[in-house]
Short mmCIF file of C-alpha atoms in Angstrom, two decimals:
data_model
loop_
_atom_site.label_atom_id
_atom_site.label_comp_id
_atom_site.label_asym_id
_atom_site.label_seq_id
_atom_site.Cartn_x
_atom_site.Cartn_y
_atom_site.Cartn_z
CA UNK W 59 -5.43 -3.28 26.01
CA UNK W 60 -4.71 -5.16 22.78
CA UNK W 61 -1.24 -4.83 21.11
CA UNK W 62 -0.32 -6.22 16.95
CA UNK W 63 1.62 -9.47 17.26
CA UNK W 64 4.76 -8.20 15.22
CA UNK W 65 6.78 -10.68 13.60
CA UNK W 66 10.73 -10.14 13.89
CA UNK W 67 11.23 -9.06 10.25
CA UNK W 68 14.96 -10.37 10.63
CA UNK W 69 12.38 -13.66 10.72
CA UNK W 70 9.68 -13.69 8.64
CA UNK W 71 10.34 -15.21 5.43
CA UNK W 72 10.91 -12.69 2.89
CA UNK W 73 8.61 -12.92 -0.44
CA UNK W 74 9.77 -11.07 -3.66
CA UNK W 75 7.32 -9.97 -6.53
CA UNK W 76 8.79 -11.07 -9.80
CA UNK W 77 5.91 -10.70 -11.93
CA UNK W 78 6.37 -13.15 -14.39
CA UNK W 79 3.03 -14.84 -15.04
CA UNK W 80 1.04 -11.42 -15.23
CA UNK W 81 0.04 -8.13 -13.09
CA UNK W 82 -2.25 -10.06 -10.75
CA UNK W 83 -1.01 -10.46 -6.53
CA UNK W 84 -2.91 -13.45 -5.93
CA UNK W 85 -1.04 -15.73 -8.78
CA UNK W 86 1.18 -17.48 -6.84
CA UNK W 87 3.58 -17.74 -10.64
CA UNK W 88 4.02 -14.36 -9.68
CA UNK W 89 6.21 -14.41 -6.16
CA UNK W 90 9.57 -15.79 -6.39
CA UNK W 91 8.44 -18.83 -3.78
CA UNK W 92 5.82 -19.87 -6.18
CA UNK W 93 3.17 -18.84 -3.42
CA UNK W 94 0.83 -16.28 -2.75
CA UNK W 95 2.55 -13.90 0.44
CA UNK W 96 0.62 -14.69 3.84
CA UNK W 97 0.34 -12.52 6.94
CA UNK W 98 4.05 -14.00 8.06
CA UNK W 99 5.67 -12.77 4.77
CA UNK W 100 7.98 -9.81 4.06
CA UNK W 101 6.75 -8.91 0.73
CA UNK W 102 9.64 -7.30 -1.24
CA UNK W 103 8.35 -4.82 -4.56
CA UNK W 104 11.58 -3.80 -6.07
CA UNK W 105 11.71 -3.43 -9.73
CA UNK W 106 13.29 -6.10 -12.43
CA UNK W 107 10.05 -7.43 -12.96
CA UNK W 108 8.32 -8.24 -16.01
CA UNK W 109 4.79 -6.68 -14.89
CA UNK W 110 4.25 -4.69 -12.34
CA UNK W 111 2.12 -5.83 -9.30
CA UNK W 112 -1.81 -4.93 -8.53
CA UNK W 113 -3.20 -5.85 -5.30
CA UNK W 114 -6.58 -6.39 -6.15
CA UNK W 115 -8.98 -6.05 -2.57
CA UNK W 116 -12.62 -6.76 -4.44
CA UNK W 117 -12.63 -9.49 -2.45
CA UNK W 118 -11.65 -8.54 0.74
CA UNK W 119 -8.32 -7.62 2.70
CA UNK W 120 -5.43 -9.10 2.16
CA UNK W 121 -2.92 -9.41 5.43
CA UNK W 122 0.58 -9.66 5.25
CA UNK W 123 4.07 -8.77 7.78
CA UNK W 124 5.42 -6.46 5.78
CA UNK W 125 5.63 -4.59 2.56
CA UNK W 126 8.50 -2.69 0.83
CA UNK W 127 8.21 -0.62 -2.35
CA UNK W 128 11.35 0.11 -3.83
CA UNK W 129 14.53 -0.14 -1.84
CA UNK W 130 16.87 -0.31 -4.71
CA UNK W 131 15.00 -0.11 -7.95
CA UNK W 132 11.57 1.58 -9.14
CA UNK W 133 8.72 -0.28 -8.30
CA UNK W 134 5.06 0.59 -8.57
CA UNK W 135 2.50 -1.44 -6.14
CA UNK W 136 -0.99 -0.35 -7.40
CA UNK W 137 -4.02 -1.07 -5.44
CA UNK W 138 -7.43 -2.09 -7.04
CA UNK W 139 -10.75 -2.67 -4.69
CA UNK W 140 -9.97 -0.89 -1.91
CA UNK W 141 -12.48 0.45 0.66
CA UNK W 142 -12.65 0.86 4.57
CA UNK W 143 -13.68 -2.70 4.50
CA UNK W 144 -11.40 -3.85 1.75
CA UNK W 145 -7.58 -3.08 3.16
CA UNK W 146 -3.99 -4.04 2.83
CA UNK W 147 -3.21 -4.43 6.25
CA UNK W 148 0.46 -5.03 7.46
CA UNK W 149 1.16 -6.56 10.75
CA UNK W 150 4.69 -4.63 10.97
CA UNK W 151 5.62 -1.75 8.61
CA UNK W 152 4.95 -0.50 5.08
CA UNK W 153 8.04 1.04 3.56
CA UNK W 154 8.20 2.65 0.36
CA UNK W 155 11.34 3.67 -0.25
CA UNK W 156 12.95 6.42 -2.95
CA UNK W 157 12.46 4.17 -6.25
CA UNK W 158 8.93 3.53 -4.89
CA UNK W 159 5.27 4.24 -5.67
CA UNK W 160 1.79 3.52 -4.24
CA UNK W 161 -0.85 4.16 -6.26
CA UNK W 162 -4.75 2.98 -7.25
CA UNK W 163 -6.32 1.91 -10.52
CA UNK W 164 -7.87 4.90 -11.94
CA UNK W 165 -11.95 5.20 -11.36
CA UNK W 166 -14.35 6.02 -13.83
CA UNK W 167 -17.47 7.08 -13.10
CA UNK W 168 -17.81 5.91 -9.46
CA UNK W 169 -15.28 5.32 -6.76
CA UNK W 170 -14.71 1.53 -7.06
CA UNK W 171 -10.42 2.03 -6.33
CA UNK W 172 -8.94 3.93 -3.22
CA UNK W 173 -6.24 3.38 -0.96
CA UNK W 174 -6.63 1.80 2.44
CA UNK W 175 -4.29 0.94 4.84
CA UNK W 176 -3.82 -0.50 7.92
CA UNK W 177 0.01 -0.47 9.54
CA UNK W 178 1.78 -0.76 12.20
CA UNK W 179 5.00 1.70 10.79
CA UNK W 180 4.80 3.51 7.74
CA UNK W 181 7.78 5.47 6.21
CA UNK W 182 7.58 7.33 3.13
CA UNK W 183 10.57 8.44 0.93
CA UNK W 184 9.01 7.68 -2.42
CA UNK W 185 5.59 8.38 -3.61
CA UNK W 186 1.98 8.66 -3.41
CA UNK W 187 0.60 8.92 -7.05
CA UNK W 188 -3.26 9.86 -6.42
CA UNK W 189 -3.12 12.36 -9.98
CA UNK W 190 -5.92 11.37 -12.13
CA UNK W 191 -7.17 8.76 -9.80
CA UNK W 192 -10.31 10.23 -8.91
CA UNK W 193 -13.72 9.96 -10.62
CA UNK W 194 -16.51 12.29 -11.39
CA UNK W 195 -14.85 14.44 -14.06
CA UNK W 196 -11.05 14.04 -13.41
CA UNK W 197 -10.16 12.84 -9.89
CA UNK W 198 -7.63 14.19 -8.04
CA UNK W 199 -4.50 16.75 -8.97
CA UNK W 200 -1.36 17.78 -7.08
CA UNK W 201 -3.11 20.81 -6.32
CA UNK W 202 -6.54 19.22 -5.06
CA UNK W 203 -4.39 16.95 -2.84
CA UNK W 204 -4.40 17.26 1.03
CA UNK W 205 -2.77 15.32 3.56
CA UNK W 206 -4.04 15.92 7.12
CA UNK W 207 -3.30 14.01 10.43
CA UNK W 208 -7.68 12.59 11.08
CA UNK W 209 -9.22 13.61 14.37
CA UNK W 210 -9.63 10.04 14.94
CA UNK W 211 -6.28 8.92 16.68
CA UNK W 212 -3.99 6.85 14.63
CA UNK W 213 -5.18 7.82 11.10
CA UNK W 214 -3.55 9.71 8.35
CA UNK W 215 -6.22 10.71 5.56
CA UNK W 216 -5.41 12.22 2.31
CA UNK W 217 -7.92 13.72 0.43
CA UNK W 218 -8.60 14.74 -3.08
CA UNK W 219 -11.25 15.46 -5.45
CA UNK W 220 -14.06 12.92 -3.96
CA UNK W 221 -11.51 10.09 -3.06
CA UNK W 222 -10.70 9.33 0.50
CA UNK W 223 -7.06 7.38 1.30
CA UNK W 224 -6.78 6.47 4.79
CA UNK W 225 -3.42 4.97 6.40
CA UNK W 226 -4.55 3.89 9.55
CA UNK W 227 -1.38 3.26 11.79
CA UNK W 228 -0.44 1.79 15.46
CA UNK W 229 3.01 3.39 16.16
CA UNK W 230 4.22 5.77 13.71
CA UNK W 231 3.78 7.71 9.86
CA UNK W 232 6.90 9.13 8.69
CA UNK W 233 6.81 10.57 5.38
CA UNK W 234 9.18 12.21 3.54
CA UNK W 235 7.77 11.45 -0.56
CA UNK W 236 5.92 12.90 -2.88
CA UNK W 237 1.96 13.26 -3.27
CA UNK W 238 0.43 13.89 -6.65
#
């Protein structure tokens, strides 16, 4: 049987977004270490910065510890390139807290943006912003929106108008937020 190798987050070293240089994750200007977060980090989202972050997953997934939205201020993480090959994949928990949204850049005419997730521990207090997101005439709406445990073990899907979102989790999905 295999088990994650989870980091002690009272450990890892903790990485704050700042946003200085631009929008872009993988500018190291960007994080308050002046490096790009790695798979030991505890990547910290929480407002007061000067553009907001996108994670962009074109070229492939991106690991890191941990990642919290939000904990004291609003914060937006927005997710660009993601597919069931293309992830952000945390090795301990993905929080985002009250102040905090997860989102995707908006598709146009073909799905090129979704969210996928893989996770240890996911909690939930803030948001899931999938309005508009879609392609194909619109995307998804609050109403079109529909978040179902999968038949697959381990996997929470939500669903709207063509788009697929797919937390896939070891332990535990708590959520508490918003979806629209």
């Amino acid at each position: 049987m295999n088990y994650p190798l989870l980091i002690d987050p009272t450990v890892a070293p903790a990485v704050t977004w700042d946003g200085s240089a631009s929008g872009d994750w993988a500018t190291a200007a960007n994080w308050d270490t002046g490096s790009v977060p790695v798979a030991t980090d505890n990547v910290y989202i929480d407002g007061n910065y000067t553009n907001p972050p996108i994670l962009d997953l074109s070229s492939g997934s991106v690991t890191v510890n941990s990642v919290n939205i939000g904990e004291n201020n609003t914060s937006t993480l927005s997710i660009a390139g993601g597919d069931n090959t293309h992830k952000l994949i945390t090795q301990g928990w993905l929080n985002v807290h009250t102040n905090g949204t997860l989102t995707h850049e908006t598709n146009e005419d073909t799905l090129q943006n979704a969210l996928y997730i893989d996770t240890v521990d996911a909690t939930i207090d803030g948001a899931v912003n999938l309005d508009g997101k879609g392609f194909a005439g619109g995307g998804s709406t609050a109403s079109e929106v529909v978040a179902e445990i999968d038949s697959a073990p381990d996997s929470w899907v939500i669903e709207g108008n063509t788009t697929p979102y797919k937390f896939t989790y070891s332990y535990n999905i708590q959520y508490n937020g918003n979806i629209y």
